[in-house]
C-alpha positions as YAML, in Angstrom:
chain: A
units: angstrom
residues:
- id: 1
  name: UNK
  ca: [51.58, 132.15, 72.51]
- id: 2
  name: UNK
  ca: [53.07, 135.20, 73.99]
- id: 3
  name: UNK
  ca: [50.84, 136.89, 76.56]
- id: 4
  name: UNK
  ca: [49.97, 140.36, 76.48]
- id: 5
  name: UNK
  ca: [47.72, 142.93, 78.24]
- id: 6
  name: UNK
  ca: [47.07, 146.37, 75.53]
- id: 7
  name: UNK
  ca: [46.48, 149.84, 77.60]
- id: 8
  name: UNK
  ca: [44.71, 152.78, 75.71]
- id: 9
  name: UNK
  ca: [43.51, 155.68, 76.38]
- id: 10
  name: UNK
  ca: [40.88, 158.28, 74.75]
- id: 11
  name: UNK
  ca: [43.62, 159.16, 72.12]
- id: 12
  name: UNK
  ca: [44.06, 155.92, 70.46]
- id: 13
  name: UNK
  ca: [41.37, 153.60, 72.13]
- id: 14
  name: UNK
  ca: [39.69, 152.58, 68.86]
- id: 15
  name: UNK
  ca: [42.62, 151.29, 67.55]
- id: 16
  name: UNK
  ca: [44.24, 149.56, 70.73]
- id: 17
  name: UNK
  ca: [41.43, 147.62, 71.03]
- id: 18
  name: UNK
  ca: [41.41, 146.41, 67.58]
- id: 19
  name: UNK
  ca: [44.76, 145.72, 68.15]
- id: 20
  name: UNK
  ca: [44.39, 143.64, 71.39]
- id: 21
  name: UNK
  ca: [41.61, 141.96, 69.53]
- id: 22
  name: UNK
  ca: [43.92, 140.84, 66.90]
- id: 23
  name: UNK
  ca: [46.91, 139.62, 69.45]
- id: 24
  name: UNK
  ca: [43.93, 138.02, 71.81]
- id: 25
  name: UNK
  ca: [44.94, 139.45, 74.54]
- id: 26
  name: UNK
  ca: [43.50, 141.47, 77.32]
- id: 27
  name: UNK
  ca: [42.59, 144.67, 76.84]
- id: 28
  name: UNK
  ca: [42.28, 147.75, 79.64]
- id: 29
  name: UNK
  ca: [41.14, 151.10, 79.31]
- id: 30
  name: UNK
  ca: [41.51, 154.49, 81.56]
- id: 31
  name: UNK
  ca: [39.50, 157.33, 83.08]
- id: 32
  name: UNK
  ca: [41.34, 160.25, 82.05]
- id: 33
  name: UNK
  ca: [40.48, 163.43, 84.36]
- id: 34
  name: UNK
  ca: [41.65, 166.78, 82.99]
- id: 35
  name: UNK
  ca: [41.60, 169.20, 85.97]
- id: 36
  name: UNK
  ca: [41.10, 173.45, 84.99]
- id: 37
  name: UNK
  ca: [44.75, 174.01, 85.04]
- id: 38
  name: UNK
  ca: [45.35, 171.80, 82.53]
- id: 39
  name: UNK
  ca: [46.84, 168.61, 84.15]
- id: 40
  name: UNK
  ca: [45.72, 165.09, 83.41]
- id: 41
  name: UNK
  ca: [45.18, 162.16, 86.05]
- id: 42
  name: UNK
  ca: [44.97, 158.69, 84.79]
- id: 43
  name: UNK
  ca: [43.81, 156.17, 86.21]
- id: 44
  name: UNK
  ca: [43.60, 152.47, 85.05]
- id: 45
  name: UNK
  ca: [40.45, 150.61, 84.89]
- id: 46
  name: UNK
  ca: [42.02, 147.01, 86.06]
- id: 47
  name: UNK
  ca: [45.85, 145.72, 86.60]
- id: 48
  name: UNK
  ca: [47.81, 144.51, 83.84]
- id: 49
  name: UNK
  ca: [49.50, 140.97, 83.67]
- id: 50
  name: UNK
  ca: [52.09, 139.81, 80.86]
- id: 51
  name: UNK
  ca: [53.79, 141.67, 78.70]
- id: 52
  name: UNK
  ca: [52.62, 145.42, 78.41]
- id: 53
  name: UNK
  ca: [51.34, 147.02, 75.13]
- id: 54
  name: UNK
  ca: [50.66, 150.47, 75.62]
- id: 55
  name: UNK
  ca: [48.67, 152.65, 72.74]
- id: 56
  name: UNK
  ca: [49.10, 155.82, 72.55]
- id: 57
  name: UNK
  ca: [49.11, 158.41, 69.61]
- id: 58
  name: UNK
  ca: [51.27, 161.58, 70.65]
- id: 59
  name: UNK
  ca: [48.63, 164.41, 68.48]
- id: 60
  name: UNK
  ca: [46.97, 167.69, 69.12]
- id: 61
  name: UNK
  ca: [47.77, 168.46, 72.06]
- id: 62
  name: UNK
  ca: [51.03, 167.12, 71.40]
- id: 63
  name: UNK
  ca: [52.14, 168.09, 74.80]
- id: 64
  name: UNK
  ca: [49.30, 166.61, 77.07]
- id: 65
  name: UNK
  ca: [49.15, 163.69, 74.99]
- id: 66
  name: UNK
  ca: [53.40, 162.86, 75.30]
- id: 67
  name: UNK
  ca: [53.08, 163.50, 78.94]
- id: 68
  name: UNK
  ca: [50.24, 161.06, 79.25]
- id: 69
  name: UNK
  ca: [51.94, 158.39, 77.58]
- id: 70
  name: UNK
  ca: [54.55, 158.67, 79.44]
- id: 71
  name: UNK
  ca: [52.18, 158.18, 82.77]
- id: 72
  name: UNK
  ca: [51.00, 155.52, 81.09]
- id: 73
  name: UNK
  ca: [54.18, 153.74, 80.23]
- id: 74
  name: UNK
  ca: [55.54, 154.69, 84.04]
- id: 75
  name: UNK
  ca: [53.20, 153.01, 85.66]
- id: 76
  name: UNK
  ca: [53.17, 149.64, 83.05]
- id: 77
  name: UNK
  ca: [56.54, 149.35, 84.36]
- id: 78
  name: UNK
  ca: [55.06, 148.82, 87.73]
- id: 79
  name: UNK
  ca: [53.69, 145.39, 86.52]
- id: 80
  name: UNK
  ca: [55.66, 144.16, 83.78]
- id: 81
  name: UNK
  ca: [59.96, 144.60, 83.01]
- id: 82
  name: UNK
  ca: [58.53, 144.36, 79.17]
- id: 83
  name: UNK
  ca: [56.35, 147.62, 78.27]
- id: 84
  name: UNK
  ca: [56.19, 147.99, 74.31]
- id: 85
  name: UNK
  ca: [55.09, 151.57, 73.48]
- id: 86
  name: UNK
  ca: [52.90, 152.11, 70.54]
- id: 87
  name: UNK
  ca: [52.77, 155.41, 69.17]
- id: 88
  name: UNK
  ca: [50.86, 155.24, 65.93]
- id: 89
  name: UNK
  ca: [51.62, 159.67, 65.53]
- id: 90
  name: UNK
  ca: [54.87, 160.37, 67.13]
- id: 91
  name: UNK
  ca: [54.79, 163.85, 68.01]
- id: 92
  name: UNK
  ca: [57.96, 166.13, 67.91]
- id: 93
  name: UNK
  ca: [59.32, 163.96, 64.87]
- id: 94
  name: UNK
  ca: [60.16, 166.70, 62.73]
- id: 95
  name: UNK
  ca: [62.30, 168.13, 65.20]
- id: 96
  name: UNK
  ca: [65.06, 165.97, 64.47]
- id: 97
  name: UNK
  ca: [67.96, 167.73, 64.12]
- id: 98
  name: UNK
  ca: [68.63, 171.77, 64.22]
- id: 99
  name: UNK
  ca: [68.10, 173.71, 61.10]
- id: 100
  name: UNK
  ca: [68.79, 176.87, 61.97]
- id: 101
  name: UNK
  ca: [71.07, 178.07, 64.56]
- id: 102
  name: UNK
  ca: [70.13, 177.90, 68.19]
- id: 103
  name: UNK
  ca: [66.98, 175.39, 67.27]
- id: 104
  name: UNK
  ca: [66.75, 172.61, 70.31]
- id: 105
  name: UNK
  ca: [66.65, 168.95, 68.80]
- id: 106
  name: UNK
  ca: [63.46, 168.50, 70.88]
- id: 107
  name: UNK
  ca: [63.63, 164.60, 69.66]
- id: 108
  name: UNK
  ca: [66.53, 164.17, 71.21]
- id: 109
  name: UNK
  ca: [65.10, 164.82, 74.53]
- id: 110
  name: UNK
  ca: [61.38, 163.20, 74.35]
- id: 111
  name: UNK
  ca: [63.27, 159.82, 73.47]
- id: 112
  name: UNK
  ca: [65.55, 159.78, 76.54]
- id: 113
  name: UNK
  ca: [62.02, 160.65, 78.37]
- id: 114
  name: UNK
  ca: [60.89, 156.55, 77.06]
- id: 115
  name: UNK
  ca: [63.13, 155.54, 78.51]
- id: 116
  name: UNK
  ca: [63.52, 156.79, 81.53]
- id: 117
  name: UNK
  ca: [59.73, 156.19, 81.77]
- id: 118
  name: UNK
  ca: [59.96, 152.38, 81.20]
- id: 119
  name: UNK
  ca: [59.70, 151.55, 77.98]
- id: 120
  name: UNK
  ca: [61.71, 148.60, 76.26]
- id: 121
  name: UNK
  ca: [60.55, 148.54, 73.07]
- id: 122
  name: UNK
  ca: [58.79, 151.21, 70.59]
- id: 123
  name: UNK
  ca: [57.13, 151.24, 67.42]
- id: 124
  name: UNK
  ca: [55.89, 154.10, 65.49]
- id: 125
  name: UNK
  ca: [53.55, 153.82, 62.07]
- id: 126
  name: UNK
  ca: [55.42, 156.05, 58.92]
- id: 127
  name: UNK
  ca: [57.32, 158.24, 60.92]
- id: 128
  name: UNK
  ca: [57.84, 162.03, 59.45]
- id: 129
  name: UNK
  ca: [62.13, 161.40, 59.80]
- id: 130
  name: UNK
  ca: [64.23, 158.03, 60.38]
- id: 131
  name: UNK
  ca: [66.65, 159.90, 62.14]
- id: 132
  name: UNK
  ca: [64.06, 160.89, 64.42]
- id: 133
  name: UNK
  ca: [64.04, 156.91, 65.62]
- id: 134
  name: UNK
  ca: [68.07, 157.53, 65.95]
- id: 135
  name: UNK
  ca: [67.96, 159.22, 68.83]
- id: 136
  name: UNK
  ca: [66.35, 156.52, 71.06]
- id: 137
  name: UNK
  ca: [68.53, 154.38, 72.98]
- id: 138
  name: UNK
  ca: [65.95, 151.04, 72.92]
- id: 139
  name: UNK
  ca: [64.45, 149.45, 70.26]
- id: 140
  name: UNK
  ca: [62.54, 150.70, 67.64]
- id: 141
  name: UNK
  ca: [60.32, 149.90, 64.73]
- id: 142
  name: UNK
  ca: [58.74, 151.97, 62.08]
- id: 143
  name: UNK
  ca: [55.69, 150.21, 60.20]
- id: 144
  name: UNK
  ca: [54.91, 151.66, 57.29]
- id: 145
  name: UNK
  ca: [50.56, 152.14, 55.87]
- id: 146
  name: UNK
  ca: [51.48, 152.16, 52.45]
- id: 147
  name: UNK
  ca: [50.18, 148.45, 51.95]
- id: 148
  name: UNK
  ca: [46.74, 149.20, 53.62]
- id: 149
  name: UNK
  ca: [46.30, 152.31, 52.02]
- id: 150
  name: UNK
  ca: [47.44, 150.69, 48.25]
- id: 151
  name: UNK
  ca: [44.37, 148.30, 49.34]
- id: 152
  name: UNK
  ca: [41.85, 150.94, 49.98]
- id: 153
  name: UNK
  ca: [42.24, 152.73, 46.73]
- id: 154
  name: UNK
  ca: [42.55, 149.35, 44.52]
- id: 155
  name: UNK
  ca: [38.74, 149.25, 45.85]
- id: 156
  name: UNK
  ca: [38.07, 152.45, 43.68]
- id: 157
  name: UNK
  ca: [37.40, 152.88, 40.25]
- id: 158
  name: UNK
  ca: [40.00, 155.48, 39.28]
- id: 159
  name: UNK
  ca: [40.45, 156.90, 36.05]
- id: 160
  name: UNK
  ca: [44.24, 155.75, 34.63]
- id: 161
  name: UNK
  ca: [45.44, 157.29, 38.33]
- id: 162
  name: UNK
  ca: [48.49, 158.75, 39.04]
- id: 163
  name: UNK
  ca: [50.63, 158.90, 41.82]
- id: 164
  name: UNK
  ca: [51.89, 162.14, 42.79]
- id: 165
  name: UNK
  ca: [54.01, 163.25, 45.55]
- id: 166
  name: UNK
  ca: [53.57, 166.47, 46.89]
- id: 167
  name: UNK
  ca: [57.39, 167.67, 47.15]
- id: 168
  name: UNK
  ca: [60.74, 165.96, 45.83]
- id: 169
  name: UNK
  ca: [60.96, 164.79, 49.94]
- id: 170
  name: UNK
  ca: [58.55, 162.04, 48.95]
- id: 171
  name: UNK
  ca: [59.58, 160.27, 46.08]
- id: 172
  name: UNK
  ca: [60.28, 157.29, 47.59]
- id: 173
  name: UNK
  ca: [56.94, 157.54, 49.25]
- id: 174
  name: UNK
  ca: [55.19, 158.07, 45.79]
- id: 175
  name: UNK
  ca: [56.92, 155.27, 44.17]
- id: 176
  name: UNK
  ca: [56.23, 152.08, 46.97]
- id: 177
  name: UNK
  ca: [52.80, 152.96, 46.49]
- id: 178
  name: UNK
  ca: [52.70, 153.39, 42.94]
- id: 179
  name: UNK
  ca: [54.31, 150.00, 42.96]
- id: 180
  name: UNK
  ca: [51.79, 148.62, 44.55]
- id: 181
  name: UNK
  ca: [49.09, 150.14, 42.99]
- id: 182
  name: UNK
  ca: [51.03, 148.98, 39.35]
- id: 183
  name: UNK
  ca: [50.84, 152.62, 38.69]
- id: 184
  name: UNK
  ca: [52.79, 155.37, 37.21]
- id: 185
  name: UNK
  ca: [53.97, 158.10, 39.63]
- id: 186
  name: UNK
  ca: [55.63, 161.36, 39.59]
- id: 187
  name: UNK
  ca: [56.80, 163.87, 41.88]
- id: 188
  name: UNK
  ca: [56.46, 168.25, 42.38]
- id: 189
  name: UNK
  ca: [59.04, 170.57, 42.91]
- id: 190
  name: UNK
  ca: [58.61, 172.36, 46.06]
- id: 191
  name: UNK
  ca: [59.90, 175.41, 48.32]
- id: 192
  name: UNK
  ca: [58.96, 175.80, 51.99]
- id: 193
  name: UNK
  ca: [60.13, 179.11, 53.34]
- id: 194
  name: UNK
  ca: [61.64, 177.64, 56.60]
- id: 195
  name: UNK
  ca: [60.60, 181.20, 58.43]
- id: 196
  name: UNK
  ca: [57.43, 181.79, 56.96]
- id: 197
  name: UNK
  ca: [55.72, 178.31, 55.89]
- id: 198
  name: UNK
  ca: [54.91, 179.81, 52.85]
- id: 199
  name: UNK
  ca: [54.89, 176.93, 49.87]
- id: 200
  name: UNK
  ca: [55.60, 177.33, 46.11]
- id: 201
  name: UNK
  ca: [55.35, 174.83, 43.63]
- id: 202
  name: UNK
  ca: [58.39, 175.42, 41.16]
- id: 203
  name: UNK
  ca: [57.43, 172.43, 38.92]
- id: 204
  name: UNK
  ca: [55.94, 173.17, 35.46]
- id: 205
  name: UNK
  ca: [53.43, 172.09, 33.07]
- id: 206
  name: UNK
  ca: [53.04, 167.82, 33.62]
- id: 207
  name: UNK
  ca: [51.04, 166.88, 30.62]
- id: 208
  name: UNK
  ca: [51.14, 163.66, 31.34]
- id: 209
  name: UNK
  ca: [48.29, 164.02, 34.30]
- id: 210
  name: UNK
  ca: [45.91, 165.73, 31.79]
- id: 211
  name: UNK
  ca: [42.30, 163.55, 32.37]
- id: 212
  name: UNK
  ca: [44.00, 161.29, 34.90]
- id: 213
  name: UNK
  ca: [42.53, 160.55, 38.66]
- id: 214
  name: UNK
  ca: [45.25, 161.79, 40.75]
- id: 215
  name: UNK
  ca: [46.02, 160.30, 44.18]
- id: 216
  name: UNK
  ca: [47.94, 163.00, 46.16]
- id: 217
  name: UNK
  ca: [50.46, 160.75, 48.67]
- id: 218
  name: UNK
  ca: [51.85, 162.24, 51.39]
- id: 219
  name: UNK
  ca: [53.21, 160.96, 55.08]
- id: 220
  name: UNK
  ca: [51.25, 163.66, 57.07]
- id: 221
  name: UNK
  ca: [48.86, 166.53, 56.33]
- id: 222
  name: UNK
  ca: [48.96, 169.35, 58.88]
- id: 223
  name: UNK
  ca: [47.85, 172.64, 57.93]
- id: 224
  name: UNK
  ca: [47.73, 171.26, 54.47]
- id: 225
  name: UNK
  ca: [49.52, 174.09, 52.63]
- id: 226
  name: UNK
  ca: [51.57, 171.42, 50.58]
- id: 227
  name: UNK
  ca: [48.19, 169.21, 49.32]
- id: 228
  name: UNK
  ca: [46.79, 172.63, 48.34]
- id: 229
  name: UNK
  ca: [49.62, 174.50, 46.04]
- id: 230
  name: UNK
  ca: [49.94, 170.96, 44.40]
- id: 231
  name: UNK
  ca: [45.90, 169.95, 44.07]
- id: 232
  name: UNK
  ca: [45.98, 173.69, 42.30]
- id: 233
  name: UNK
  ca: [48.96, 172.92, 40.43]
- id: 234
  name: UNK
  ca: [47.21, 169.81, 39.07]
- id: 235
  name: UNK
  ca: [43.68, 171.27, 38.35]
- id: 236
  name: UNK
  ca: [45.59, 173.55, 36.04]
- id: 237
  name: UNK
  ca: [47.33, 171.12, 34.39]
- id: 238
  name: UNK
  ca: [43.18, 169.84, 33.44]
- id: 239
  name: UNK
  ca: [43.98, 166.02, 35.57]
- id: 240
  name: UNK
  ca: [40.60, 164.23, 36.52]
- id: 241
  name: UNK
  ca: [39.91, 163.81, 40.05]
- id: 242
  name: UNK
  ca: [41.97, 164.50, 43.01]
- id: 243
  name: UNK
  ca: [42.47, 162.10, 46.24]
- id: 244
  name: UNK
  ca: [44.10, 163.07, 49.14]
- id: 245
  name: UNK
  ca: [46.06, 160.06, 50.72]
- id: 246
  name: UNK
  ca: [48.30, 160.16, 53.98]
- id: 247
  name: UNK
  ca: [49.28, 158.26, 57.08]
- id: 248
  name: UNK
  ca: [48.44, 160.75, 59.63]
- id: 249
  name: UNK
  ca: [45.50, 163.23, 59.58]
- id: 250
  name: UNK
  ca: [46.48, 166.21, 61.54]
- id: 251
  name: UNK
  ca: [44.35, 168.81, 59.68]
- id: 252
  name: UNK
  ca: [45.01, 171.53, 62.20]
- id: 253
  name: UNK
  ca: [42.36, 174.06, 61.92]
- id: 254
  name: UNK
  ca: [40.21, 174.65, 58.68]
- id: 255
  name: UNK
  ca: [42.89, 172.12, 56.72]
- id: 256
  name: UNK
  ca: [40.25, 170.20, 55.74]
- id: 257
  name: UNK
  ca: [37.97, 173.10, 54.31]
- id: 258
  name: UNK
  ca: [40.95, 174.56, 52.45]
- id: 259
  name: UNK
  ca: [41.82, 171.28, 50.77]
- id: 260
  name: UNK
  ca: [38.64, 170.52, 49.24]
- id: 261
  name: UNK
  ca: [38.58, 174.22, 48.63]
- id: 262
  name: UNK
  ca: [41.59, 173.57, 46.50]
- id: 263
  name: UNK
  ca: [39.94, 170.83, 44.39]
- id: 264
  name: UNK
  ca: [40.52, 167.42, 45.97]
- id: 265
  name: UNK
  ca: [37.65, 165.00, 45.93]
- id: 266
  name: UNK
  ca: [38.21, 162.61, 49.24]
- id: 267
  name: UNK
  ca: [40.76, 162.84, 52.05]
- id: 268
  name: UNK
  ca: [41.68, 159.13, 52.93]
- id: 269
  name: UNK
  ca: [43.76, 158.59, 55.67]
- id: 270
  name: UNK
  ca: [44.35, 156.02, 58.82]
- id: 271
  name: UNK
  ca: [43.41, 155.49, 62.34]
- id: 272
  name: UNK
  ca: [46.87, 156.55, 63.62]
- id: 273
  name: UNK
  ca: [44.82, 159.87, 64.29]
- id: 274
  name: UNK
  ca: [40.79, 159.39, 64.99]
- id: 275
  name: UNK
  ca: [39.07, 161.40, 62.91]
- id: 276
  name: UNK
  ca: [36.51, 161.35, 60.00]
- id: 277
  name: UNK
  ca: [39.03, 160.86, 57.28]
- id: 278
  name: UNK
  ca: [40.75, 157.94, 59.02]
- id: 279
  name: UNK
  ca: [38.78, 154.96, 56.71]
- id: 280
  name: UNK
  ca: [42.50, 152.69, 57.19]
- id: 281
  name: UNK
  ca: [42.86, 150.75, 60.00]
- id: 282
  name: UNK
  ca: [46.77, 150.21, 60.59]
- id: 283
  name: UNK
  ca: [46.37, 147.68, 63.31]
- id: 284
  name: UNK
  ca: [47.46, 144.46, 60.98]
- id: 285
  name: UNK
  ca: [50.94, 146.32, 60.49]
- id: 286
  name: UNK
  ca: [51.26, 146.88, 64.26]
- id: 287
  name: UNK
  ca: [50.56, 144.28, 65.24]
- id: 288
  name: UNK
  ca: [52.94, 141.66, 62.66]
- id: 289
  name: UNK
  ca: [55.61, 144.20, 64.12]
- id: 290
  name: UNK
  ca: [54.44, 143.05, 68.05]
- id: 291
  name: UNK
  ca: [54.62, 139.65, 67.05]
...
């Protein structure tokens, strides 16, 4: 059996340790010192042997958090020549290409930054864009949840559910886990003003959710605009109860508020972000894709 040592830090440590529990392998931790201007010192708790797994979710901040990750993958490289990065959130993801004249492909350069840092291998959990992974110049592997969170909502007693995707962007999304769930799904028409955020929902009446549990599927929820227009969309339409489902939890300011606000009954999502809706653990998927 391969040997391995997992690092995490505050950002992901729940997870990397059930993930160097399930690999049997040593795990480390760090004291992470923030100083008043901002910067971060880490510092690790013991020195690693092996191959390197380091765990690291690149979230709010998105900028402290990428550069400590990177520390962290610098100084793995010290001790091992094979450092697998796992970043369970990949920040900067939807900044994949430029949409609008002038925009810097910000992607471009935080995957050049791996791996200059050190790292030899990286895996990411239901990345916002493929191409995003296109730009890295080292290996790469994108696990999808889907599986663990079909499993959490087979343990509920829904009402004839129905999968819905947000926007027409997730289709494929909606159907895998409809699939899975041996479900029907369906998906919204939307418009995102690319200046202003705003949302619309252009779809029109879907009688077919009328008295149906609908679970809401989507990769991310930020601000939560999207699960909002479409739980209101659906209320209309007189559909039973609403679940919130994603991969990551970002729920940047009163998200959460706003979205149960809007209607929905639970917000389910995984430990790729810690946080009180994160009831999946995606370490199985991680770590079938380190082994």
């Amino acid at each position: 059996m391969v040997s391995f040592t997992v690092i995490g830090e505050s950002s992901s440590d729940h997870l990397a340790r059930k993930i160097a529990s399930k690999l049997k392998s040593k795990y480390i931790g760090c004291e992470l010192r923030v100083f008043p201007d901002g910067e971060s010192k880490i510092t690790l708790k013991t020195k690693p042997k092996g191959k390197i797994v380091v765990v690291h979710s690149v979230y709010p901040p998105v900028d402290s958090n990428l550069v400590r990750v990177l520390a962290l993958v610098s100084q793995a490289k010290k001790y091992s020549s094979e450092v697998y990065v796992v970043i369970p959130y990949m920040g900067y993801a939807r900044q994949d290409r430029e949409f609008l004249p002038g925009e810097v492909v910000t992607m471009s350069l935080v995957a050049k930054m791996f791996k200059v840092a050190g790292a030899t291998r990286i895996i990411v959990v239901d990345i916002h864009s493929i191409l995003a992974l296109k730009h890295f110049q080292i290996p790469t592997k994108n696990v999808t949840a889907i599986g663990e969170l079909v499993k959490y909502f087979k343990r509920l007693h829904l009402k004839y559910p129905l999968v819905v995707s947000p926007d027409m962007g997730g289709v494929e999304r909606a159907k895998n886990f409809a699939n899975m769930m041996g479900v029907d799904y369906i998906a919204l028409e939307k418009h995102r003003d690319r200046k202003t955020g705003e949302v619309i929902i252009k779809s029109k009446n879907h009688y077919e959710v009328r008295n149906r549990d609908i679970i809401l599927v989507d990769d991310m929820i930020s601000t939560g605009g999207s699960i909002v227009k479409a739980a209101e969309h659906l209320k209309k339409q007189k559909c039973g109860k609403i679940y919130a489902t994603c991969t990551h939890a970002l729920l940047i300011g009163d998200a959460e508020r706003k979205i149960r606000k809007s209607g929905v009954t639970r917000i389910v999502s995984t430990n790729t972000i810690p946080g009180k809706t994160s009831m999946v653990d995606v370490s199985p998927v991680i770590v079938k894709a380190i082994s």
